[in-house]
Amino acid sequence: MKLYKFSTSHIVFGNKARERLLKGVSEVKKAGVLTLGPQGRNVIIESETGNHRSTKDGVTVVKNVMMNDRLSEMGAAMIRQSSSQTNKYAGDGTTTSALIAANIFELGQSYVSAGHNPIYLTRGLKEARNKILEYLEEIKTTEIDDQLLYNVAKVSSNYDENLTNIVFKAIKEIGINGIVTIEPGGTESVIQIQQGIQILRGLMHEKFADKGTNKCILHYPFILTSKEPILQIKQILPILELVKNTNSPLFIIASDISEEVMSQLLYNHTKDILKVCAITIPGMGQSFSNDLIDDFSILCDSQSVDNIQTVKQLSQLGRAVKIEVTNTETMIIGTQPNEQEVENRKYLIQHQQESAKNYNAQTLKERLTRFDGRTAIVYIGGKSEIEMHENRDKLVDSLNATKSTLKNGVLPGGGTALLHASKLLDYLSIDVQYQLGVQLLQQTLRSPIKQLCRNAGINDGQIIQALLEESDYNIGFDQRRSCFGNMIDLGVIDSFSVVKHSLLDGVSLGSMLLSTEAAIVLDKTYTPTALNKYKKEAF
């Protein structure tokens, strides 16, 4: 019987609660905004293992700021969560999201302390936000040519030419839905394009996952594809012995696997007798399941078997460079299928599509798409581990922003779109009681370009004034070149999705913090969780 200890708590009210929350929010913002823009600075992050890290990646900085004061840490944690939300849906823009939320809270708190109603402020903020989103939707560019795409990749990689070329090649070769995996490499980053397969089936048991992770990775495995259900271990015992003698792992794709067999495979896997992992391909009817297994056998260049006992040689099994199985999906990377068999299979599926309807037509389309699947493996380089991590962060940001651009379009970058959008709020018709909230957002929308100029060591006052008088919404200030110009033509571009989600998440969190009137804090001495307890970022 477990005994639970319940801590007591105390409540902090009004301005005292908001001021302590604000302290955590402001500290996170101050550290995060240092990384903003092409002239952004690096932040060094201490590691308990001694492998300290230098990064210019905003979300990495934000995630590592933790406060000693319990209530201040609550404010910092909310900024971390909001930034992660932006990163999840837009792939970038975390620093801008944190900056918007923090500025709204900082400025808004001064108004609330002076006696203004926070509810009226938040209503004004949300009305103004909706107007801004409509404007951004109108001015975005959706016709994306190669040069525009290249420029997005370049800006997001902090103008790293090698990483820009890698991202551009990956997107052009494998498409927006292609799979990109990142591995540690040598001193220079390189890319390889290989056949890749994604299967929406995950680990059959959590103990198949590698120690300390939630996924199983097999390097250069053999692959067995079986339409025959594997109900007894003796069916595959000869195959297990064959593969074990090669010191290679084994991956099994089957229509069904019994609990008895799964238990035996798990025992071999956990005792390091044979590294093995398996998934099943259930379908709506045996025929559908068999068709899928036949597809995978062709893509993996393995023999699709109706009778497992006919498998006598390793040549009847498929091979791959790497297989990664998570809780929800399986990625098979680096197979070498027979091109003629692939074309024949595609022709058969296309022929079936002509007479298929509704659900069957959709599943056939998905099967056909899988045959065009390719994956990019990027071997990230660097002259040190610190540089390698920094290059990885820039690569991920660039990939996310580029994919987002293809889906949703672009806006003039460098804080230009938000600055020009702020001018619209002068003409927003709204009740007087909400007007202060509108003015609050207007000032906040000008903060990204201010911070970009400060990071570049440039006086922002004259620049912002000049742009406020400019009627062309594409005209901005390029901090890297220290000149005014058409930001699209200069290649200074932001993904529409990144700007949109930064604004949405920033205003949402800022409004919520402003309307906070009480905070419940547990009565205990707070010690931040050791860094090695957090989930580590792996390649």
XYZ file of C-alpha atoms in Angstrom:
539
model
C 0.000 0.000 0.000
C 1.380 3.405 -1.047
C 1.247 6.329 1.325
C 0.962 9.749 -0.272
C 2.246 12.928 1.364
C 0.191 16.001 0.563
C 1.961 19.367 0.775
C 0.196 22.412 2.093
C 0.042 25.499 -0.076
C -0.257 29.244 0.206
C -1.911 31.758 -2.081
C -0.320 34.942 -3.422
C -2.786 37.590 -4.612
C -2.935 40.542 -6.979
C 0.130 42.592 -7.890
C 2.404 40.516 -5.642
C 1.554 37.374 -7.613
C 1.940 39.086 -10.986
C 5.226 40.759 -10.051
C 6.808 37.447 -9.071
C 5.449 35.754 -12.195
C 6.805 38.665 -14.223
C 10.281 38.178 -12.799
C 10.454 34.658 -14.272
C 8.912 35.733 -17.586
C 11.333 38.655 -17.943
C 14.413 36.538 -17.202
C 13.448 34.020 -19.875
C 12.811 36.810 -22.372
C 16.100 38.586 -21.651
C 18.087 35.420 -22.320
C 16.059 34.305 -25.348
C 15.974 37.578 -27.312
C 19.775 37.778 -27.345
C 19.702 35.087 -30.057
C 17.222 36.902 -32.344
C 18.209 37.715 -35.918
C 21.346 37.422 -38.076
C 23.346 39.485 -35.568
C 22.011 37.576 -32.553
C 24.463 36.455 -29.880
C 25.316 33.038 -28.523
C 24.272 31.793 -25.098
C 26.367 29.242 -23.179
C 24.357 26.629 -21.271
C 25.935 24.744 -18.381
C 25.673 20.954 -18.320
C 26.080 18.805 -15.202
C 28.114 16.349 -17.272
C 30.636 19.057 -18.148
C 29.650 19.076 -21.834
C 28.614 22.731 -21.827
C 26.816 24.004 -24.879
C 26.910 27.250 -26.850
C 23.813 27.934 -28.939
C 21.994 30.621 -30.872
C 18.776 28.610 -30.941
C 16.051 30.487 -29.089
C 13.958 27.514 -28.026
C 17.018 25.755 -26.567
C 17.867 28.840 -24.510
C 14.278 29.301 -23.325
C 13.982 25.645 -22.266
C 17.067 25.916 -20.071
C 16.113 28.968 -17.980
C 14.890 27.842 -14.546
C 14.296 30.041 -11.497
C 14.923 29.355 -7.803
C 11.814 31.208 -6.637
C 8.821 28.882 -6.950
C 6.370 31.467 -8.273
C 8.894 33.036 -10.629
C 9.592 29.536 -11.962
C 5.863 29.173 -12.709
C 6.107 32.252 -14.953
C 9.257 30.938 -16.634
C 7.635 27.528 -17.148
C 4.618 29.105 -18.860
C 6.908 30.902 -21.316
C 8.738 27.627 -21.967
C 5.461 25.828 -22.647
C 4.197 28.576 -24.948
C 7.461 28.645 -26.918
C 7.382 24.855 -27.275
C 3.820 25.138 -28.574
C 4.951 27.618 -31.224
C 7.853 25.359 -32.166
C 5.519 22.347 -32.413
C 3.076 23.934 -34.855
C 5.306 26.364 -36.756
C 8.774 24.808 -36.361
C 10.383 28.148 -35.505
C 9.496 31.568 -34.052
C 9.890 30.565 -30.413
C 11.956 33.635 -29.514
C 9.426 35.987 -31.117
C 6.590 34.213 -29.303
C 8.376 34.637 -25.953
C 9.160 38.275 -26.758
C 5.518 39.091 -27.578
C 4.162 37.348 -24.474
C 6.726 38.962 -22.166
C 6.237 42.476 -23.598
C 2.468 42.231 -23.245
C 2.848 41.146 -19.625
C 5.509 43.747 -18.777
C 3.663 46.704 -20.304
C 0.243 45.419 -19.302
C 1.274 44.927 -15.679
C 2.217 48.610 -15.436
C -1.316 49.472 -16.622
C -2.961 47.016 -14.210
C -0.860 48.335 -11.303
C -2.111 51.816 -12.183
C -5.704 50.615 -11.763
C -6.778 49.604 -15.285
C -9.093 46.613 -15.674
C -7.098 43.585 -17.002
C -10.243 42.101 -18.576
C -10.687 45.187 -20.771
C -6.995 45.015 -21.685
C -7.200 41.373 -22.765
C -10.351 41.979 -24.812
C -8.664 44.835 -26.612
C -5.604 42.665 -27.224
C -7.650 39.886 -28.795
C -9.702 42.229 -31.002
C -6.491 43.829 -32.272
C -4.843 40.411 -32.757
C -7.712 39.238 -34.973
C -7.385 42.368 -37.134
C -3.646 41.815 -37.505
C -4.111 38.167 -38.519
C -6.561 39.203 -41.248
C -4.022 41.707 -42.562
C -1.152 39.203 -42.556
C -3.338 36.728 -44.437
C -3.944 39.364 -47.118
C -0.311 40.365 -47.693
C 1.358 36.936 -47.589
C 3.015 35.567 -50.732
C 1.938 32.047 -51.706
C 3.745 31.717 -55.053
C 6.995 30.141 -53.906
C 9.746 29.793 -56.520
C 13.130 28.140 -55.965
C 14.905 31.407 -55.162
C 12.320 32.336 -52.538
C 12.543 28.871 -51.001
C 16.331 29.078 -50.939
C 16.182 32.460 -49.208
C 13.870 31.119 -46.496
C 16.289 28.249 -45.850
C 19.179 30.725 -45.764
C 17.583 33.141 -43.285
C 16.446 30.317 -40.979
C 19.901 28.710 -40.951
C 21.431 32.046 -39.914
C 23.001 32.491 -43.363
C 25.024 29.262 -43.234
C 25.610 28.485 -46.929
C 26.379 24.784 -46.459
C 23.314 24.107 -44.306
C 21.169 26.180 -46.696
C 22.255 24.022 -49.638
C 21.578 20.850 -47.645
C 18.059 21.963 -46.683
C 17.259 23.125 -50.210
C 18.440 19.835 -51.699
C 16.488 17.806 -49.143
C 13.222 19.652 -49.847
C 13.662 19.472 -53.632
C 14.640 15.795 -53.622
C 12.180 14.302 -51.130
C 9.379 16.875 -51.031
C 7.510 18.514 -48.196
C 6.374 15.211 -46.664
C 9.724 13.474 -47.044
C 11.628 12.045 -44.097
C 14.791 13.778 -42.868
C 16.943 12.086 -40.258
C 19.958 13.697 -38.597
C 23.063 11.768 -37.600
C 26.401 12.933 -36.144
C 29.035 13.282 -38.865
C 32.563 14.571 -39.383
C 33.864 18.123 -39.596
C 31.569 19.065 -42.520
C 27.823 18.510 -42.844
C 26.765 16.318 -45.787
C 23.499 14.864 -47.094
C 22.572 11.499 -48.609
C 19.258 10.767 -50.346
C 17.957 7.208 -49.911
C 14.785 5.175 -50.212
C 12.603 5.646 -47.123
C 9.406 4.001 -45.880
C 7.040 5.199 -43.165
C 4.628 2.739 -41.515
C 2.067 3.930 -38.967
C 2.692 1.017 -36.632
C 4.784 1.329 -33.481
C 6.426 -0.745 -30.757
C 4.447 -3.815 -29.729
C 5.954 -3.653 -26.247
C 7.744 -0.824 -24.448
C 10.683 -3.113 -23.548
C 11.690 -3.279 -27.211
C 12.787 0.369 -26.820
C 16.498 1.012 -26.366
C 17.593 1.683 -22.801
C 16.810 5.227 -21.695
C 14.724 6.040 -24.791
C 11.216 5.461 -26.118
C 12.283 4.006 -29.467
C 14.144 1.050 -30.929
C 16.890 1.713 -33.491
C 18.280 -1.095 -35.629
C 21.397 -0.481 -37.716
C 21.804 -2.521 -40.927
C 19.116 -5.058 -39.987
C 17.799 -8.032 -41.941
C 14.052 -7.791 -42.708
C 11.542 -10.667 -42.742
C 8.136 -9.993 -44.375
C 5.574 -12.708 -43.729
C 1.937 -13.011 -44.770
C 1.727 -16.144 -42.651
C 0.829 -15.425 -38.990
C 3.706 -16.267 -36.650
C 2.002 -18.238 -33.889
C 4.847 -20.475 -32.659
C 8.510 -19.648 -32.162
C 9.575 -22.805 -34.013
C 8.286 -21.225 -37.254
C 11.059 -18.623 -37.215
C 13.711 -20.382 -35.140
C 15.919 -21.237 -38.184
C 15.739 -17.593 -39.316
C 16.716 -16.348 -35.860
C 19.738 -18.659 -35.900
C 20.755 -17.497 -39.398
C 20.629 -13.829 -38.444
C 22.248 -14.346 -35.027
C 25.324 -15.819 -36.703
C 25.832 -12.537 -38.612
C 25.715 -10.356 -35.453
C 23.098 -8.235 -37.231
C 19.661 -7.261 -35.896
C 16.375 -8.588 -37.294
C 13.168 -6.723 -38.088
C 9.922 -8.630 -38.654
C 6.823 -7.453 -40.530
C 4.006 -9.992 -40.242
C 0.228 -10.209 -40.514
C 0.026 -11.406 -36.904
C 2.354 -12.450 -34.076
C 1.181 -14.419 -31.055
C 1.911 -13.381 -27.470
C 4.036 -16.480 -27.012
C 6.288 -15.551 -29.934
C 6.403 -11.911 -28.853
C 7.505 -12.998 -25.382
C 10.339 -15.101 -26.841
C 11.483 -12.265 -29.125
C 11.422 -9.864 -26.197
C 13.531 -12.245 -24.100
C 16.172 -12.505 -26.863
C 16.134 -8.732 -27.317
C 16.446 -7.734 -23.650
C 19.140 -10.359 -22.932
C 21.195 -9.159 -25.945
C 21.037 -12.616 -27.514
C 19.639 -11.140 -30.726
C 18.542 -7.556 -31.234
C 15.102 -7.866 -32.772
C 11.925 -5.830 -33.209
C 8.611 -6.648 -34.876
C 5.400 -5.016 -36.055
C 2.146 -6.437 -37.372
C 0.146 -5.167 -40.342
C -3.496 -5.810 -39.511
C -5.974 -4.685 -42.144
C -9.639 -4.749 -43.022
C -9.526 -8.318 -44.260
C -6.678 -10.714 -44.902
C -6.385 -9.644 -48.544
C -5.732 -6.001 -47.604
C -3.114 -6.987 -45.024
C -1.376 -9.248 -47.543
C -1.325 -6.486 -50.167
C 0.439 -4.171 -47.742
C 2.993 -6.811 -46.793
C 3.651 -7.442 -50.488
C 4.260 -3.693 -50.901
C 6.755 -3.651 -48.036
C 8.538 -6.753 -49.289
C 9.152 -5.065 -52.657
C 10.324 -1.841 -51.024
C 12.658 -3.756 -48.680
C 13.795 -6.178 -51.414
C 12.752 -9.162 -49.314
C 10.774 -12.261 -50.245
C 7.122 -12.003 -49.197
C 6.401 -15.476 -47.825
C 3.174 -17.396 -47.363
C 5.082 -20.182 -45.647
C 7.946 -19.100 -43.386
C 9.560 -22.541 -43.559
C 10.534 -21.787 -47.172
C 13.010 -19.156 -45.932
C 16.330 -20.992 -45.894
C 18.846 -18.283 -46.847
C 19.702 -14.753 -45.800
C 19.274 -13.651 -49.428
C 15.519 -14.146 -48.983
C 15.512 -11.410 -46.333
C 15.575 -7.684 -47.016
C 18.142 -5.165 -45.791
C 18.080 -1.518 -44.709
C 20.612 1.006 -43.484
C 18.528 1.867 -40.436
C 15.117 1.163 -38.914
C 13.648 3.351 -36.184
C 10.507 2.232 -34.328
C 8.732 4.630 -31.949
C 5.491 4.210 -30.017
C 3.452 5.290 -33.033
C 5.401 4.709 -36.238
C 8.198 2.852 -37.987
C 10.786 4.445 -40.287
C 12.733 2.191 -42.647
C 15.665 4.038 -44.194
C 18.129 3.108 -46.898
C 16.528 0.130 -48.664
C 17.532 -0.840 -52.201
C 14.458 -2.216 -53.979
C 14.483 -3.677 -57.469
C 13.439 -0.767 -59.728
C 11.565 -2.970 -62.179
C 9.540 -4.636 -59.413
C 8.705 -1.214 -58.007
C 7.464 0.019 -61.391
C 5.401 -3.138 -61.923
C 3.798 -2.747 -58.497
C 3.017 0.925 -59.111
C 1.425 0.047 -62.450
C -0.775 -2.586 -60.753
C -1.940 -0.135 -58.057
C -2.643 2.562 -60.654
C -4.738 0.071 -62.621
C -6.695 -0.798 -59.467
C -7.285 2.912 -58.801
C -9.228 3.302 -62.035
C -12.096 1.139 -60.773
C -11.802 1.883 -57.037
C -14.203 4.127 -55.130
C -14.202 6.148 -51.906
C -12.200 4.432 -49.143
C -10.463 1.952 -51.427
C -9.368 4.766 -53.744
C -7.818 6.651 -50.811
C -5.943 3.613 -49.480
C -4.623 2.856 -52.973
C -3.413 6.438 -53.264
C -1.590 6.100 -49.927
C 0.018 2.850 -51.056
C 1.150 4.440 -54.318
C 2.638 7.431 -52.473
C 4.701 5.079 -50.328
C 6.507 3.808 -53.432
C 7.700 7.337 -54.177
C 8.949 7.765 -50.608
C 12.520 8.887 -50.219
C 14.449 9.994 -47.175
C 17.349 12.348 -46.587
C 20.060 11.482 -44.086
C 22.004 14.537 -42.958
C 25.333 13.834 -41.291
C 25.732 16.991 -39.244
C 29.292 18.203 -38.914
C 31.343 20.467 -36.705
C 34.872 20.962 -35.481
C 33.697 20.301 -31.925
C 30.673 18.817 -30.187
C 29.472 22.322 -29.311
C 29.612 23.415 -32.957
C 27.889 20.201 -34.028
C 24.964 20.866 -31.692
C 24.741 24.466 -32.903
C 24.682 23.342 -36.544
C 21.985 20.799 -35.729
C 19.789 23.503 -34.177
C 20.193 25.719 -37.242
C 19.434 22.823 -39.582
C 16.221 21.894 -37.736
C 15.031 25.524 -37.734
C 15.753 25.848 -41.441
C 13.982 22.595 -42.348
C 10.909 23.510 -40.329
C 10.670 27.035 -41.733
C 11.136 25.825 -45.315
C 8.430 23.174 -45.038
C 6.118 25.692 -43.385
C 6.755 28.143 -46.235
C 5.689 25.646 -48.875
C 2.481 24.939 -46.957
C 1.457 28.450 -45.942
C 3.441 31.123 -47.811
C 5.816 33.886 -46.687
C 5.877 37.432 -45.324
C 8.560 40.138 -45.485
C 10.971 39.291 -42.656
C 13.103 41.088 -40.117
C 10.071 42.186 -38.081
C 8.774 44.139 -41.104
C 5.349 42.484 -41.435
C 4.428 43.030 -37.774
C 5.690 46.619 -37.807
C 3.586 47.573 -40.840
C 0.620 45.653 -39.405
C 0.810 47.746 -36.231
C -0.104 50.881 -38.239
C -3.555 49.424 -38.940
C -4.457 49.580 -35.265
C -4.575 53.399 -35.449
C -7.790 52.963 -37.443
C -9.390 50.092 -35.527
C -12.910 51.025 -34.427
C -13.408 49.717 -30.904
C -15.019 50.729 -27.602
C -12.954 53.254 -25.658
C -12.639 50.896 -22.680
C -10.728 48.396 -24.857
C -8.504 50.959 -26.585
C -5.634 50.589 -24.130
C -5.377 46.884 -25.003
C -5.122 47.813 -28.695
C -2.330 50.283 -27.936
C -0.578 47.606 -25.873
C -0.494 45.218 -28.846
C 0.586 48.018 -31.188
C 3.671 48.700 -29.060
C 4.369 44.983 -28.744
C 4.275 44.406 -32.524
C 7.172 46.850 -32.880
C 9.332 45.047 -30.321
C 10.777 42.344 -32.658
C 12.354 44.878 -35.043
C 13.593 46.900 -32.062
C 15.332 43.849 -30.642
C 16.802 42.904 -34.032
C 18.324 46.382 -34.327
C 19.684 46.267 -30.762
C 21.310 42.879 -31.389
C 22.941 44.386 -34.495
C 24.155 47.411 -32.482
C 21.942 49.812 -34.465
C 19.827 52.689 -33.128
C 16.249 51.550 -33.689
C 14.442 54.883 -33.212
C 15.089 56.476 -36.615
C 14.668 53.183 -38.454
C 11.250 52.478 -36.963
C 10.099 56.048 -37.592
C 11.160 55.824 -41.257
C 9.319 52.536 -41.738
C 6.160 53.829 -40.055
C 6.067 56.547 -42.724
C 6.578 53.989 -45.532
C 3.446 52.905 -47.460
C 4.923 49.763 -49.111
C 4.553 46.859 -46.658
C 7.462 44.985 -48.259
C 9.949 47.742 -47.391
C 11.956 47.016 -44.282
C 15.432 47.271 -42.788
C 17.987 44.528 -43.388
C 20.055 44.422 -40.198
C 22.729 42.236 -41.770
C 23.409 44.647 -44.660
C 22.393 47.789 -42.682
C 20.138 49.058 -45.479
C 16.481 49.696 -46.336
C 14.862 47.794 -49.193
C 12.226 45.365 -50.409
C 12.652 42.485 -47.979
C 11.372 39.851 -50.415
C 13.899 40.964 -53.042
C 16.669 41.118 -50.421
C 15.870 37.543 -49.396
C 14.873 38.488 -45.830
C 11.740 36.405 -45.437
C 9.645 34.884 -42.647
C 7.314 31.924 -42.944
C 3.681 33.040 -42.605
C 2.996 30.156 -40.238
C 5.892 31.164 -37.973
C 4.680 34.771 -37.678
C 1.062 33.687 -37.223
C 1.745 31.191 -34.434
C 4.208 33.506 -32.689
C 1.469 36.124 -32.543
C -1.276 33.711 -31.515
C 0.721 32.020 -28.758
C 2.339 35.229 -27.533
C -0.947 37.129 -27.203
C -2.673 34.121 -25.649
C -0.066 33.718 -22.896
C 0.377 37.445 -22.317
C -3.388 37.896 -21.884
C -3.630 34.975 -19.504
C -0.792 36.261 -17.317
C -2.290 39.768 -17.236
C -5.643 38.478 -15.999
C -4.038 36.405 -13.223
C -5.276 37.536 -9.815
C -4.016 34.710 -7.582
C -1.309 32.037 -7.628
C -1.372 28.878 -5.509
C 2.128 27.820 -4.480
C 3.102 24.605 -2.672
C 4.810 25.028 0.690
C 8.101 23.274 0.091
C 11.702 24.142 -0.612
C 12.059 24.116 -4.354
C 15.130 22.623 -5.983
C 15.186 22.680 -9.798
C 15.224 19.197 -11.350
C 18.736 18.097 -12.250
C 19.536 18.664 -15.906
C 20.309 14.995 -16.452
C 16.719 14.147 -15.475
C 15.321 16.005 -18.443
C 14.837 14.158 -21.714
C 18.032 14.663 -23.664
C 18.021 15.883 -27.243
C 19.585 13.194 -29.376
C 20.582 13.126 -32.982
